[in-house]
Structures are given as structure tokens and as C-alpha cells.
PDB file of C-alpha atoms and ligand atoms in Angstrom:
ATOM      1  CA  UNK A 195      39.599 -51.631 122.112  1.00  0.00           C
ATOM      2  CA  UNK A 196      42.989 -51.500 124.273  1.00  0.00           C
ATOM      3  CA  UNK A 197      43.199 -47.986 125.481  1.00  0.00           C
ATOM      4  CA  UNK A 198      46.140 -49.229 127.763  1.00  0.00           C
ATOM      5  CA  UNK A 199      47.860 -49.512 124.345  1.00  0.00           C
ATOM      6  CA  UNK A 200      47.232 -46.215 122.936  1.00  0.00           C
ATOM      7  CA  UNK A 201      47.906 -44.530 126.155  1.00  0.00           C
ATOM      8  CA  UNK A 202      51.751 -46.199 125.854  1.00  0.00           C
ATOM      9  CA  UNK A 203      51.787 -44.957 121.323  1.00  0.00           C
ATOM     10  CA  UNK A 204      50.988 -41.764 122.567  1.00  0.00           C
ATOM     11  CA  UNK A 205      53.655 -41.689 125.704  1.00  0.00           C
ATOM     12  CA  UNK A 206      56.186 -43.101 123.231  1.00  0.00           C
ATOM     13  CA  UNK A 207      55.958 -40.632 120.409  1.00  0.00           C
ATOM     14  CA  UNK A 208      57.302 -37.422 121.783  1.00  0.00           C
ATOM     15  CA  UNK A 209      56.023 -34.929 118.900  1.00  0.00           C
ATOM     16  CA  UNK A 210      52.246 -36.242 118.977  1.00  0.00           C
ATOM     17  CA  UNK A 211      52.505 -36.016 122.882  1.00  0.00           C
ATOM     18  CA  UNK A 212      53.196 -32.183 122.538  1.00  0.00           C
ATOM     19  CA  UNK A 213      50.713 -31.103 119.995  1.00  0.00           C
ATOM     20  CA  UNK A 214      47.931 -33.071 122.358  1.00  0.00           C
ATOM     21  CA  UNK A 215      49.481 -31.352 125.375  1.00  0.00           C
ATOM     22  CA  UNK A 216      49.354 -28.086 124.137  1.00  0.00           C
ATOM     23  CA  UNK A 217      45.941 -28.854 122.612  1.00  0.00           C
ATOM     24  CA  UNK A 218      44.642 -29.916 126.412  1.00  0.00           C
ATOM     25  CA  UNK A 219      46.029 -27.082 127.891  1.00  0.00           C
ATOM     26  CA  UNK A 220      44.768 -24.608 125.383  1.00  0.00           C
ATOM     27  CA  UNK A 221      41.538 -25.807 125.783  1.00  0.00           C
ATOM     28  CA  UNK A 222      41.494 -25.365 129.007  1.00  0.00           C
ATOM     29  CA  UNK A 223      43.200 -21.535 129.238  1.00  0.00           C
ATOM     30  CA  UNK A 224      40.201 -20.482 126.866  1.00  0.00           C
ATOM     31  CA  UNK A 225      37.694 -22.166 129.334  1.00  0.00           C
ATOM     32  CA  UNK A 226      39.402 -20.345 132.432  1.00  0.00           C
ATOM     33  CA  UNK A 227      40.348 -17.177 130.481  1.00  0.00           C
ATOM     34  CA  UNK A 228      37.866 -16.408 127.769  1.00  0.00           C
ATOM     35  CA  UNK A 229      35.178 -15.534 130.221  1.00  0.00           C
ATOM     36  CA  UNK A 230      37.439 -12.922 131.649  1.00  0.00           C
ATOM     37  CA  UNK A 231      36.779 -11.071 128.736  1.00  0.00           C
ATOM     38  CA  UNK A 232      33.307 -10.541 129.487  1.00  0.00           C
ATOM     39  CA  UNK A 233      34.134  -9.307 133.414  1.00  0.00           C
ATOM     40  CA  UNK A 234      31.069  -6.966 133.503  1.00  0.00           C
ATOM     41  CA  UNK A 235      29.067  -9.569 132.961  1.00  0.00           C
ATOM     42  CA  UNK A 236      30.619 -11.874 135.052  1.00  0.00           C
ATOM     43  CA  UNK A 237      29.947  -9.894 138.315  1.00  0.00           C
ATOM     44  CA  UNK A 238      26.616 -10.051 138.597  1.00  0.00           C
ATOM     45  CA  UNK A 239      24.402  -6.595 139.620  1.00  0.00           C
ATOM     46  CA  UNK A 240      23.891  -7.157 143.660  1.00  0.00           C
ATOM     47  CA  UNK A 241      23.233  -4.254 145.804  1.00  0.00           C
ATOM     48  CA  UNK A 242      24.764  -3.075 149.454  1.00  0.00           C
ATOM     49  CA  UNK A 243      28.414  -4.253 148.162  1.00  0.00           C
ATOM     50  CA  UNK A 244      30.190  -1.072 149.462  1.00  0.00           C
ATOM     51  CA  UNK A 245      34.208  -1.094 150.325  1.00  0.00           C
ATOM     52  CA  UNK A 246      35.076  -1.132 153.605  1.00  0.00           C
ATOM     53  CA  UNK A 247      35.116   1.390 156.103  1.00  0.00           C
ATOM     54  CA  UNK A 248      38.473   2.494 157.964  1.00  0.00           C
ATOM     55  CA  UNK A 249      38.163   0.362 160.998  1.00  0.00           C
ATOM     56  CA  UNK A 250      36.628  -3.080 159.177  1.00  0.00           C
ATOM     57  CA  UNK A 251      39.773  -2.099 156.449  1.00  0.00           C
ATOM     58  CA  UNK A 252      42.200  -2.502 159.497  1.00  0.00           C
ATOM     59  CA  UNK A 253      40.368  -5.363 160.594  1.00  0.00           C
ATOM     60  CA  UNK A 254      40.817  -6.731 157.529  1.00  0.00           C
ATOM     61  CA  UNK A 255      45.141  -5.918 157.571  1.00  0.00           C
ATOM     62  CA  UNK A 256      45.031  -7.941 160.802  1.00  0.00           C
ATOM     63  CA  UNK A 257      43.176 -10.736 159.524  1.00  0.00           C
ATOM     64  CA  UNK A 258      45.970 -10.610 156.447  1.00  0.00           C
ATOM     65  CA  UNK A 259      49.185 -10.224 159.230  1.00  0.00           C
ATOM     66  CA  UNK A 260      47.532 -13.252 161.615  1.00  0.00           C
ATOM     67  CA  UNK A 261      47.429 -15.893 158.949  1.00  0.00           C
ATOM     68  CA  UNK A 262      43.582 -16.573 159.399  1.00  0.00           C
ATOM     69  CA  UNK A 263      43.422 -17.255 155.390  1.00  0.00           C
ATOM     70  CA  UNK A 264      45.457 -20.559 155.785  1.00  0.00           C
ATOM     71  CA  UNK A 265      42.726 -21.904 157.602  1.00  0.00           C
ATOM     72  CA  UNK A 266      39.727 -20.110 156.810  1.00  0.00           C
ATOM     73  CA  UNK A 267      38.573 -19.314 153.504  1.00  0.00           C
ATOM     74  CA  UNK A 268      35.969 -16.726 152.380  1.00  0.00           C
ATOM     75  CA  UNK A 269      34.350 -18.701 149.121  1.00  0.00           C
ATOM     76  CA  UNK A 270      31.109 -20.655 149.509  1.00  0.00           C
ATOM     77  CA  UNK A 271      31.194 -22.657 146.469  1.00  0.00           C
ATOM     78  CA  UNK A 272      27.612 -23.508 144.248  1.00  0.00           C
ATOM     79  CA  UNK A 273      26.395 -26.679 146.052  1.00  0.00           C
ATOM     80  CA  UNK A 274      24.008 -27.705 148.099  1.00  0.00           C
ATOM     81  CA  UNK A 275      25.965 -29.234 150.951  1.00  0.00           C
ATOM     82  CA  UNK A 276      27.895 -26.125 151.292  1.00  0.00           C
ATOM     83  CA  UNK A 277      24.426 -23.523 150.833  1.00  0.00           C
ATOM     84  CA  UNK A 278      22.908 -25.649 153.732  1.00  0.00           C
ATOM     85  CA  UNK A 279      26.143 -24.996 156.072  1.00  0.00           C
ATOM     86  CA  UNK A 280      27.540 -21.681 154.965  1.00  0.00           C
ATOM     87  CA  UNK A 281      24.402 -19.438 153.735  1.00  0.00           C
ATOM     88  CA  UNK A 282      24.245 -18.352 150.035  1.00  0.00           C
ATOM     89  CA  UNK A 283      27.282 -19.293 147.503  1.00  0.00           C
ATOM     90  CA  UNK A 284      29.339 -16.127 147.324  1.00  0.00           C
ATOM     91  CA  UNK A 285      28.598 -13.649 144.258  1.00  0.00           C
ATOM     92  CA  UNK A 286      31.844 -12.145 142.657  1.00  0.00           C
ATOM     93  CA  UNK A 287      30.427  -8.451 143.197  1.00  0.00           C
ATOM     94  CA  UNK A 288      31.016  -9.652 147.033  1.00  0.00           C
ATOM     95  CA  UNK A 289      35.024  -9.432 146.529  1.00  0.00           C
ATOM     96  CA  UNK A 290      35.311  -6.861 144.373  1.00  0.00           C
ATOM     97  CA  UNK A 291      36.697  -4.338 146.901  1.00  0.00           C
ATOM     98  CA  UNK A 292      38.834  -6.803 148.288  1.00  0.00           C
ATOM     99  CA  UNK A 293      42.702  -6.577 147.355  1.00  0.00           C
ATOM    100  CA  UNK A 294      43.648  -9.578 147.692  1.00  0.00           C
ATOM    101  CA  UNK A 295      41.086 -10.826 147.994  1.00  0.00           C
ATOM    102  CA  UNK A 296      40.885 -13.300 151.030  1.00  0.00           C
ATOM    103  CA  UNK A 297      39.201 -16.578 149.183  1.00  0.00           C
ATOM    104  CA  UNK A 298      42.134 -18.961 150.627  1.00  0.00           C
ATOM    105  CA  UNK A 299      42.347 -22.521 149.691  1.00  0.00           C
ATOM    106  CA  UNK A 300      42.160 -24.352 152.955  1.00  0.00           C
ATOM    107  CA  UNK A 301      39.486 -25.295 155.774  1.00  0.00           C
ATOM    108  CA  UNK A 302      41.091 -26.708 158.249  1.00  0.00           C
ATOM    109  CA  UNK A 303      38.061 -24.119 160.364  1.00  0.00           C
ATOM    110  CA  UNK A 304      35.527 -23.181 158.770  1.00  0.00           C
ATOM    111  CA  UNK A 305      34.116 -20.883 155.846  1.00  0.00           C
ATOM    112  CA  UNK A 306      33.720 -17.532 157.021  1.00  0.00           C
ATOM    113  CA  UNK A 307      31.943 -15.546 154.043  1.00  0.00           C
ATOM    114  CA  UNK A 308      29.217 -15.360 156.248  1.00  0.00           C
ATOM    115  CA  UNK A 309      30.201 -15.308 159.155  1.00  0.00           C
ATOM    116  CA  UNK A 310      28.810 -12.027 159.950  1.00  0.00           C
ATOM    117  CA  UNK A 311      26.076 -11.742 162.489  1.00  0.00           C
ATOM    118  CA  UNK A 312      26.348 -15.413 163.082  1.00  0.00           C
ATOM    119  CA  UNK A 313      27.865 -14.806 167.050  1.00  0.00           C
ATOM    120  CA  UNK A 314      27.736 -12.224 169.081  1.00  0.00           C
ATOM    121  CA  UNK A 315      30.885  -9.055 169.683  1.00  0.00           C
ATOM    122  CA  UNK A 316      31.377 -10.990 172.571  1.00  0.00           C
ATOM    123  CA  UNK A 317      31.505 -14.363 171.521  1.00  0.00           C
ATOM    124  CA  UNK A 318      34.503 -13.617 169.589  1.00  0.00           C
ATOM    125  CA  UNK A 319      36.302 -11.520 171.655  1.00  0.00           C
ATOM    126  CA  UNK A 320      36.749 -14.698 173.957  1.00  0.00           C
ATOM    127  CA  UNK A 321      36.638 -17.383 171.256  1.00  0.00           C
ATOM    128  CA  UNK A 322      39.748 -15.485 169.495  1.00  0.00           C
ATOM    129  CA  UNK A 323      41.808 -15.063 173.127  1.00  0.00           C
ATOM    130  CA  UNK A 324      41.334 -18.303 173.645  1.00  0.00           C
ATOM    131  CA  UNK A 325      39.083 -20.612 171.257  1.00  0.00           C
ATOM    132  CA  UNK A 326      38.984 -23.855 173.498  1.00  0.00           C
ATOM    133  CA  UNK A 327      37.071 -21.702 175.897  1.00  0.00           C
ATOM    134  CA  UNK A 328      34.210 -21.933 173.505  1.00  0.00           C
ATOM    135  CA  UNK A 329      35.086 -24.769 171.722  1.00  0.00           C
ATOM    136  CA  UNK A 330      36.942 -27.385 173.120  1.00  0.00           C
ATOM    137  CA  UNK A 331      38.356 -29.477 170.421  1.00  0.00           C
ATOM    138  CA  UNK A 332      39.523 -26.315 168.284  1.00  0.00           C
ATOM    139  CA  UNK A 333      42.708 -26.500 167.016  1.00  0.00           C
ATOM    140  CA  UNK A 334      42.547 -22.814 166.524  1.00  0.00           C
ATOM    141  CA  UNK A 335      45.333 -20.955 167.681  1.00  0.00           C
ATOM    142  CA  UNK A 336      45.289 -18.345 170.712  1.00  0.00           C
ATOM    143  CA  UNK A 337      45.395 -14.767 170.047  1.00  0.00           C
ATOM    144  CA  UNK A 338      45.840 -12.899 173.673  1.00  0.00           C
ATOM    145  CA  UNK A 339      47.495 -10.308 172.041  1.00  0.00           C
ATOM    146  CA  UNK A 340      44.822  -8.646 169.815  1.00  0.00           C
ATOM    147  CA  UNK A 341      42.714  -7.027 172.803  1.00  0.00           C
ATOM    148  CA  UNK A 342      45.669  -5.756 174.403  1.00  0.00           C
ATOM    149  CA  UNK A 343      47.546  -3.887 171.480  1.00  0.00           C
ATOM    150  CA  UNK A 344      46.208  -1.040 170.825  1.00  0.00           C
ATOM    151  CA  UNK A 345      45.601  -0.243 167.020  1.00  0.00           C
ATOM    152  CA  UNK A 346      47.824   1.758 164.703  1.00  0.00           C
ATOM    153  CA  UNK A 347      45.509   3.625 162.809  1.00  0.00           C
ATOM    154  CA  UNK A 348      48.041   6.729 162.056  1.00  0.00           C
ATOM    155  CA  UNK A 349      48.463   5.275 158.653  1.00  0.00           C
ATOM    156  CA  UNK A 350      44.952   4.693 158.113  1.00  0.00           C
ATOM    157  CA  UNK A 351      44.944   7.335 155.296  1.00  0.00           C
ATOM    158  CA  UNK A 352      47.893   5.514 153.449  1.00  0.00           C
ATOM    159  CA  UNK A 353      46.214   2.226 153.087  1.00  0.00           C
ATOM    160  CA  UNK A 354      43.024   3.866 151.992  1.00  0.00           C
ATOM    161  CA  UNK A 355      45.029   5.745 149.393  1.00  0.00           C
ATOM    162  CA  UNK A 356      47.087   2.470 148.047  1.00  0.00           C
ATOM    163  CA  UNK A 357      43.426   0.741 147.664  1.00  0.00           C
ATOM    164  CA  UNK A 358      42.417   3.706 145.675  1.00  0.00           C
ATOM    165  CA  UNK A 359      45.088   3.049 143.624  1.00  0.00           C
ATOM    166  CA  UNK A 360      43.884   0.043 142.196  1.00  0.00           C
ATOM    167  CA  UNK A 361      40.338   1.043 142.548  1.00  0.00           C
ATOM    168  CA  UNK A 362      38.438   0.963 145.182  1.00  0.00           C
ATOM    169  CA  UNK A 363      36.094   4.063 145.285  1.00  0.00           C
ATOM    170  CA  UNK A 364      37.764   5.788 148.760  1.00  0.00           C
ATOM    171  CA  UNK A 365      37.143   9.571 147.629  1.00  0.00           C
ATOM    172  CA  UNK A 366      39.865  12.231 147.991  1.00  0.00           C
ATOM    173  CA  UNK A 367      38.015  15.268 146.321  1.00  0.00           C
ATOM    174  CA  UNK A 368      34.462  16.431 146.889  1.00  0.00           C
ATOM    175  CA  UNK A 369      33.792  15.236 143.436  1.00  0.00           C
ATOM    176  CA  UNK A 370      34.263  11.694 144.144  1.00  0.00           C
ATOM    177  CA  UNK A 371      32.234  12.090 147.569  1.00  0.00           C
ATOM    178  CA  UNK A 372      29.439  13.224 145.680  1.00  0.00           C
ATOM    179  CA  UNK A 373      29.724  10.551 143.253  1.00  0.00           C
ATOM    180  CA  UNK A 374      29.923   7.847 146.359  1.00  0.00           C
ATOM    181  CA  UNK A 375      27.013   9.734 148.195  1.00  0.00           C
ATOM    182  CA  UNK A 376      24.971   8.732 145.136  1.00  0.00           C
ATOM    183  CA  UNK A 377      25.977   5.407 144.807  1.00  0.00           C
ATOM    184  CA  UNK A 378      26.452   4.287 148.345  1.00  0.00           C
ATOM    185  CA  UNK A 379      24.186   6.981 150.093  1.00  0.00           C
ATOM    186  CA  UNK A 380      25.566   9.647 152.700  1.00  0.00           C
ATOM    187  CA  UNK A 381      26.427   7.452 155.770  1.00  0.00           C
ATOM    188  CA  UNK A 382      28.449   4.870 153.898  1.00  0.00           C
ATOM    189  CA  UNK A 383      29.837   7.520 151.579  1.00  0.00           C
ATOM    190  CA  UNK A 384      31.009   9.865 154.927  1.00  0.00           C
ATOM    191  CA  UNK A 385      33.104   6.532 156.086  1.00  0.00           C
ATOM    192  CA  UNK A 386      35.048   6.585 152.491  1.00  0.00           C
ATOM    193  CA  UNK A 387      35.887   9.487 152.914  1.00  0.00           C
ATOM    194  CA  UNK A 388      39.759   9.896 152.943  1.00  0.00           C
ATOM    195  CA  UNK A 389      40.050  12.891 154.852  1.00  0.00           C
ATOM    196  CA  UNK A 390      37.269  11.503 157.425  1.00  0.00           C
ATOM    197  CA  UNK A 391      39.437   8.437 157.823  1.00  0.00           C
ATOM    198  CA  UNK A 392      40.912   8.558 161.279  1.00  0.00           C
ATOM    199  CA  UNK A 393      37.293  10.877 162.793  1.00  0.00           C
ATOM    200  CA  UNK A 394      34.816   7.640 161.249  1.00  0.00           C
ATOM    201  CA  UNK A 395      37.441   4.786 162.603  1.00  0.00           C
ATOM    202  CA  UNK A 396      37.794   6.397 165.815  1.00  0.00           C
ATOM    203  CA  UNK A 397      33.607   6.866 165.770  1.00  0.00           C
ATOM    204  CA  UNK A 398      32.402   3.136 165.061  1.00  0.00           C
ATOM    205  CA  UNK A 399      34.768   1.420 167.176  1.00  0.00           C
ATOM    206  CA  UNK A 400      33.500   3.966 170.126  1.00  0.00           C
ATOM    207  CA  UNK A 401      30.445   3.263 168.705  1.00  0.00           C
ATOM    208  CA  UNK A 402      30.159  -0.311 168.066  1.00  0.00           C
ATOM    209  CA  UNK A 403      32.461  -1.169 171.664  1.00  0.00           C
ATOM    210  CA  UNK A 404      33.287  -4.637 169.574  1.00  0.00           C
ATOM    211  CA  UNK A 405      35.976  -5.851 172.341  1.00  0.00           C
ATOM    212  CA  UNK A 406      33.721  -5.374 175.072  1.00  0.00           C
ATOM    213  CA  UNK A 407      35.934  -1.950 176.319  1.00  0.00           C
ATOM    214  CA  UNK A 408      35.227   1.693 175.475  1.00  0.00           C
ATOM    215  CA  UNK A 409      39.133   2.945 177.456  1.00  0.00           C
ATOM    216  CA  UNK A 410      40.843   2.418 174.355  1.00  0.00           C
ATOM    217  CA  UNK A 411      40.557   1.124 170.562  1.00  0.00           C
ATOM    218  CA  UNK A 412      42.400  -2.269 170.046  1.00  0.00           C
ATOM    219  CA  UNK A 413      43.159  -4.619 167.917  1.00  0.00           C
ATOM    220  CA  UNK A 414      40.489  -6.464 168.534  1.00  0.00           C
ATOM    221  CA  UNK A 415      38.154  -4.134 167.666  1.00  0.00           C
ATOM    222  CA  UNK A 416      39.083  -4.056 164.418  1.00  0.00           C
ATOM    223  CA  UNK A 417      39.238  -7.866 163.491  1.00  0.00           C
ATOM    224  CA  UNK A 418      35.666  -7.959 165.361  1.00  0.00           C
ATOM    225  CA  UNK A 419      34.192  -5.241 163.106  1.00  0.00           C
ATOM    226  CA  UNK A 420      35.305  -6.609 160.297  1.00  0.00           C
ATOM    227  CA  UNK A 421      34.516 -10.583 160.858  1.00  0.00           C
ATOM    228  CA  UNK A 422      30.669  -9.006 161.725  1.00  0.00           C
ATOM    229  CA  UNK A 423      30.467  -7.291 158.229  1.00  0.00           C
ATOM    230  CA  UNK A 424      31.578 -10.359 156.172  1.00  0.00           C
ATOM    231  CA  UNK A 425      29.033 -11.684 153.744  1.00  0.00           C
ATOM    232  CA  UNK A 426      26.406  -9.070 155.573  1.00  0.00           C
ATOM    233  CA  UNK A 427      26.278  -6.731 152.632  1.00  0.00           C
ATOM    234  CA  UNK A 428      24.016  -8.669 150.347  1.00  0.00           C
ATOM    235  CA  UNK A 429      20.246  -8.470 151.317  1.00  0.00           C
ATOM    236  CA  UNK A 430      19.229 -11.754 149.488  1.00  0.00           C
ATOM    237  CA  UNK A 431      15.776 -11.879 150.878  1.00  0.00           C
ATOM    238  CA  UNK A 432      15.537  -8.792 148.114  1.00  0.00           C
ATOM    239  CA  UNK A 433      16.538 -11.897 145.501  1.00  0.00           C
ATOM    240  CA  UNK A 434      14.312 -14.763 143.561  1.00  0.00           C
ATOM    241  CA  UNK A 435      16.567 -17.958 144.798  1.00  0.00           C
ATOM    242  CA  UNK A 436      17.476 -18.297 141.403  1.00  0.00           C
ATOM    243  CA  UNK A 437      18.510 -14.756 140.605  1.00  0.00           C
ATOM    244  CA  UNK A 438      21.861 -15.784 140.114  1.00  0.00           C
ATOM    245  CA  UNK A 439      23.562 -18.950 138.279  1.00  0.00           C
ATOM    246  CA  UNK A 440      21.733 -21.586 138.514  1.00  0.00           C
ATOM    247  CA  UNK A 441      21.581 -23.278 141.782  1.00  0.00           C
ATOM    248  CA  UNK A 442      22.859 -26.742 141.899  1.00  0.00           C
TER     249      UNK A 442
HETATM  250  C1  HEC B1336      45.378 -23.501 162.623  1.00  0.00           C
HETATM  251  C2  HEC B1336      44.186 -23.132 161.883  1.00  0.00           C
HETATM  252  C3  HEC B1336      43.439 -21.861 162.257  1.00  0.00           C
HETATM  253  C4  HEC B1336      43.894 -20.561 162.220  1.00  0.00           C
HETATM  254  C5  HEC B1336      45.284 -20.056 161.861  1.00  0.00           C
HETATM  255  C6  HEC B1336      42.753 -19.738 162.532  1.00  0.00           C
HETATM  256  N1  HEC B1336      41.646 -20.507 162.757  1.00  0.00           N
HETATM  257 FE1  HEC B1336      39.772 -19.847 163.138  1.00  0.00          FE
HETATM  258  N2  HEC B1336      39.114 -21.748 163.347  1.00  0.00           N
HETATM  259  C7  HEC B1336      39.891 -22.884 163.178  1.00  0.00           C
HETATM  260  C8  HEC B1336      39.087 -24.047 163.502  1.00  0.00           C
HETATM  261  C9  HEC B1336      39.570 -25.492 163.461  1.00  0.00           C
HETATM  262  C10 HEC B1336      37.804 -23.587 163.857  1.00  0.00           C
HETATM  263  C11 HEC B1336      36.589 -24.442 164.306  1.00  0.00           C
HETATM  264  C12 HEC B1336      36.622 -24.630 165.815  1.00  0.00           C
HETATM  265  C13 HEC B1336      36.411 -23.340 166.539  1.00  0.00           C
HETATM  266  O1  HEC B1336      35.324 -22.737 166.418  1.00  0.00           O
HETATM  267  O2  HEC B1336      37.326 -22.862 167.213  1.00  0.00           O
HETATM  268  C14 HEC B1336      37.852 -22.137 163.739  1.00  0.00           C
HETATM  269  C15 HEC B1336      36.772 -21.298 163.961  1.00  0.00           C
HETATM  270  C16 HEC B1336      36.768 -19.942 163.747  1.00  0.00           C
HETATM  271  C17 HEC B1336      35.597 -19.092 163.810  1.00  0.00           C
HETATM  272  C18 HEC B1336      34.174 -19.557 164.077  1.00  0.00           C
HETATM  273  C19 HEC B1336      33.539 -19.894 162.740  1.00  0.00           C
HETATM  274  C20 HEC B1336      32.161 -20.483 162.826  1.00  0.00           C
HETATM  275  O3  HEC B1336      31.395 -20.301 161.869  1.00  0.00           O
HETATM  276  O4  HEC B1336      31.837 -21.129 163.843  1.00  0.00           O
HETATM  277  C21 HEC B1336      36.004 -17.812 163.563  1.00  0.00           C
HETATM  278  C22 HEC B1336      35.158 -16.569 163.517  1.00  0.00           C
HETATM  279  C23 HEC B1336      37.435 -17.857 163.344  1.00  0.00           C
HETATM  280  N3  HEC B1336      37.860 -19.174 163.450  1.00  0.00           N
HETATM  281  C24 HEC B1336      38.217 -16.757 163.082  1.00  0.00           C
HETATM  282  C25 HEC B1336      39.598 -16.813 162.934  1.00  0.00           C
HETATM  283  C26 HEC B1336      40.422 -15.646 162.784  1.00  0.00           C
HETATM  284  C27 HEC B1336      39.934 -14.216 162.747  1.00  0.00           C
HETATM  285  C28 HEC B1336      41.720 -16.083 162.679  1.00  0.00           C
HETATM  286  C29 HEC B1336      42.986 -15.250 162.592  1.00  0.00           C
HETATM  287  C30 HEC B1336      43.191 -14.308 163.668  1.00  0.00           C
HETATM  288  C31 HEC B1336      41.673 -17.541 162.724  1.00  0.00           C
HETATM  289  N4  HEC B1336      40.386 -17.943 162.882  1.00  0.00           N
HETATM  290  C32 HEC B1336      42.796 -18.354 162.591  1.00  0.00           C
HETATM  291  C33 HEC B1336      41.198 -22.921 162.765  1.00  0.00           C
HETATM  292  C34 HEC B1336      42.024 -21.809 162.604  1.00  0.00           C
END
């Protein structure tokens, strides 16, 4: 059979080329959109997914302001090659309290879903001032200015309130901190606090030291807080391997 020919009838007759058209898109809309439907079951049950807290949230901003997403994205996709390199594929419930959230659609680095954990405070305090220090064929761009500015955090309460707003559980009245101290327990629940924004920000990056300097909280401790949380929350030792979809 010439398929070269039908290709060209098809091509050639305007009306017919429409109705298949539509018919190949609308096939594919339902495939995309029809499971949407169903979100509850599409986010699979995982425990330890928790928003962030103040400091990794301004992290986060900074992350969003510098660009990193056109080079980095946060989505380790179902196969094998990328399981062996990145860590486990990312679960939906892992973005949930993400607005927007950060999957990107470029590597020109690499994947950092998991990147949490992986180096030391340290190792990307320097690598982010100057990544050819650590790596010497990065194409990664400097960023001197991150340990040196110190971190705006009077509108800390603001951004906690606008991610409320379309759902992340921050709490506001003692009604919704009891409800996060039972699902998140006390400690985590205490950092979503609203009111105990700026007191819980100010404590973990005292706390934590993530840019290597207890005078002052910068920039950098932010980013650093939040690039050692991602892809940490999920205990998947606590999971069968093939707890999820099925791997491929
Ligand atoms: C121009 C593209 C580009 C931009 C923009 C960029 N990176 Fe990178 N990044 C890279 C490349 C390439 C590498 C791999 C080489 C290296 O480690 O420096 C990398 C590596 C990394 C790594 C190490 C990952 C690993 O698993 O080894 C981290 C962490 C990182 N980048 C964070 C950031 C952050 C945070 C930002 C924004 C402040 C950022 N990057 C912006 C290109 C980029």
C-alpha cells in the first residue's frame, strides 16, 4: 500500500484534514486531561511531605529571582538511567507545596530533586561563589553576591500569607496550628506558623550556620537551606521499590 499517497489525499482535502486534526488532538487532551479528574488519586499517599519552612521558603524566592530553573530542573522522570543518576523518580505529593512549582524544562546542570544531603553546607557555599573552584569545566554562572547580601526577611509573613492563599497549610489561627501539629507534628508545625515566621527563620539559619558565618543571616543561607531539603522529605527506605507506579 502507498501511504505516501494517502498522506498527500488527506493534505489535499481540507475538511477531512480538520475532522482528523481535531480527532488527534482530542484524543490526546482526554489522555493529558482526563486523569486530572481523579487528582486525589493521582498524588500518591507519601509521608514527611511538609511545606516549607520560612528560611528554605526564601531560599526557594532566590532560587526563583537567580534563574537556577533554566538550567536545573527538579523532575526525575520514571527510568532507569535517570533512577541510577538522580535517586528515586519524583512522586507528585513531592511538589504539592510548591507554587510554581520549580520542575523546569532544561539540564544544561544537572537534576536537583535530590540534591539534598548530596554535598556538604560548605561545598556549596564555595561551589555557588564561584563553581569552577569545584568544578572546573562548569559553565555555571558565579554568584558572589548571595553571601554578602544580607536577607530581606521583613516580608517573610506576606509570602507565607500569599501561599496560604492558594493552599499551602501555613496556619494563622490556633485552629489551624492544631490541625498542622497533628498532621506534621509540633516541630514542623511551630515553623508554619505565621506569626512564628520571622522568630523560626531567624532560629534555623543561627542554627543550621549554612554559609559558614553566624555575624549575620544572608542570602546564602537561605538558598543553602533550601537546596539541602530538596527531595529529603520522602523516607523511601519506609517503601517496597514498587510502592509506586511501576518502575520501568
Ligand atoms: C547557565 C546554566 C546554569 C545556571 C543558571 C545555574 N546552574 Fe547550577 N549547574 C550548572 C552546571 C552546568 C552544573 C554542573 C557543573 C557544576 O557542578 O558546576 C551545575 C551544578 C549545580 C549543582 C551541583 C549539582 C550536582 O548534583 O552535582 C548545584 C547544587 C547547582 N548547580 C545549583 C544552582 C543554583 C542554586 C543556581 C541558581 C543560583 C544554579 N545552579 C544556576 C549550570 C547552571
Amino acid at each position: 500500500m502507498n501511504f505516501n499517497f494517502k498522506h498527500e489525499w488527506i493534505e489535499t482535502n481540507i475538511g477531512l484534514m480538520a475532522v482528523l486534526t481535531m480527532l488527534a488532538i482530542s484524543v490526546g487532551g482526554l489522555v493529558e486531561i482526563a486523569p486530572l479528574f481523579f487528582i486525589d488519586k493521582t498524588i500518591e499517599k507519601v509521608d514527611g511531605v511538609r511545606p516549607y519552612t520560612p528560611l528554605e521558603l526564601r531560599g526557594r524566592d532566590i532560587y526563583q529571582r537567580e534563574g537556577c530553573y533554566l538550567c536545573h530542573s527538579q523532575m526525575i522522570r520514571p527510568f532507569r538511567d535517570e533512577k541510577l543518576r538522580y535517586g528515586h523518580y519524583s512522586l507528585a505529593a513531592e511538589s504539592q507545596y510548591d507554587h510554581p512549582f520549580q520542575w523546569g524544562s532544561k539540564r544544561t546542570g544537572p537534576d536537583l530533586a535530590r540534591v539534598g544531603g548530596k554535598y556538604s553546607n560548605e561545598w556549596h557555599v564555595q561551589h555557588l561563589t564561584a563553581p569552577r573552584s569545584m568544578v572546573p569545566e562548569s559553565v555555571m554562572p558565579n554568584y558572589p553576591w548571595l553571601k554578602a547580601t544580607p536577607l530581606d526577611i521583613s516580608d517573610i509573613t506576606d509570602r507565607m500569607k500569599a501561599l496560604r492563599k492558594v493552599g499551602v497549610p501555613y496556619s494563622l489561627t490556633d485552629a489551624e496550628y492544631k490541625a498542622n501539629v497533628a498532621k506534621f507534628g509540633e516541630t514542623v508545625a511551630k515553623e508554619l506558623h505565621i506569626p512564628n515566621a520571622q522568630q523560626s527563620l531567624i532560629e534555623q539559619a543561627n542554627f543550621g550556620n549554612y554559609d559558614g558565618d553566624r555575624s549575620g543571616i544572608s542570602e546564602m543561607d537561605a538558598l543553602v537551606a533550601y537546596l539541602q531539603v530538596l527531595g529529603t522529605m520522602v523516607d523511601f527506605s519506609k517503601y517496597k521499590d514498587d510502592a509506586f507506579i511501576n518502575d520501568r
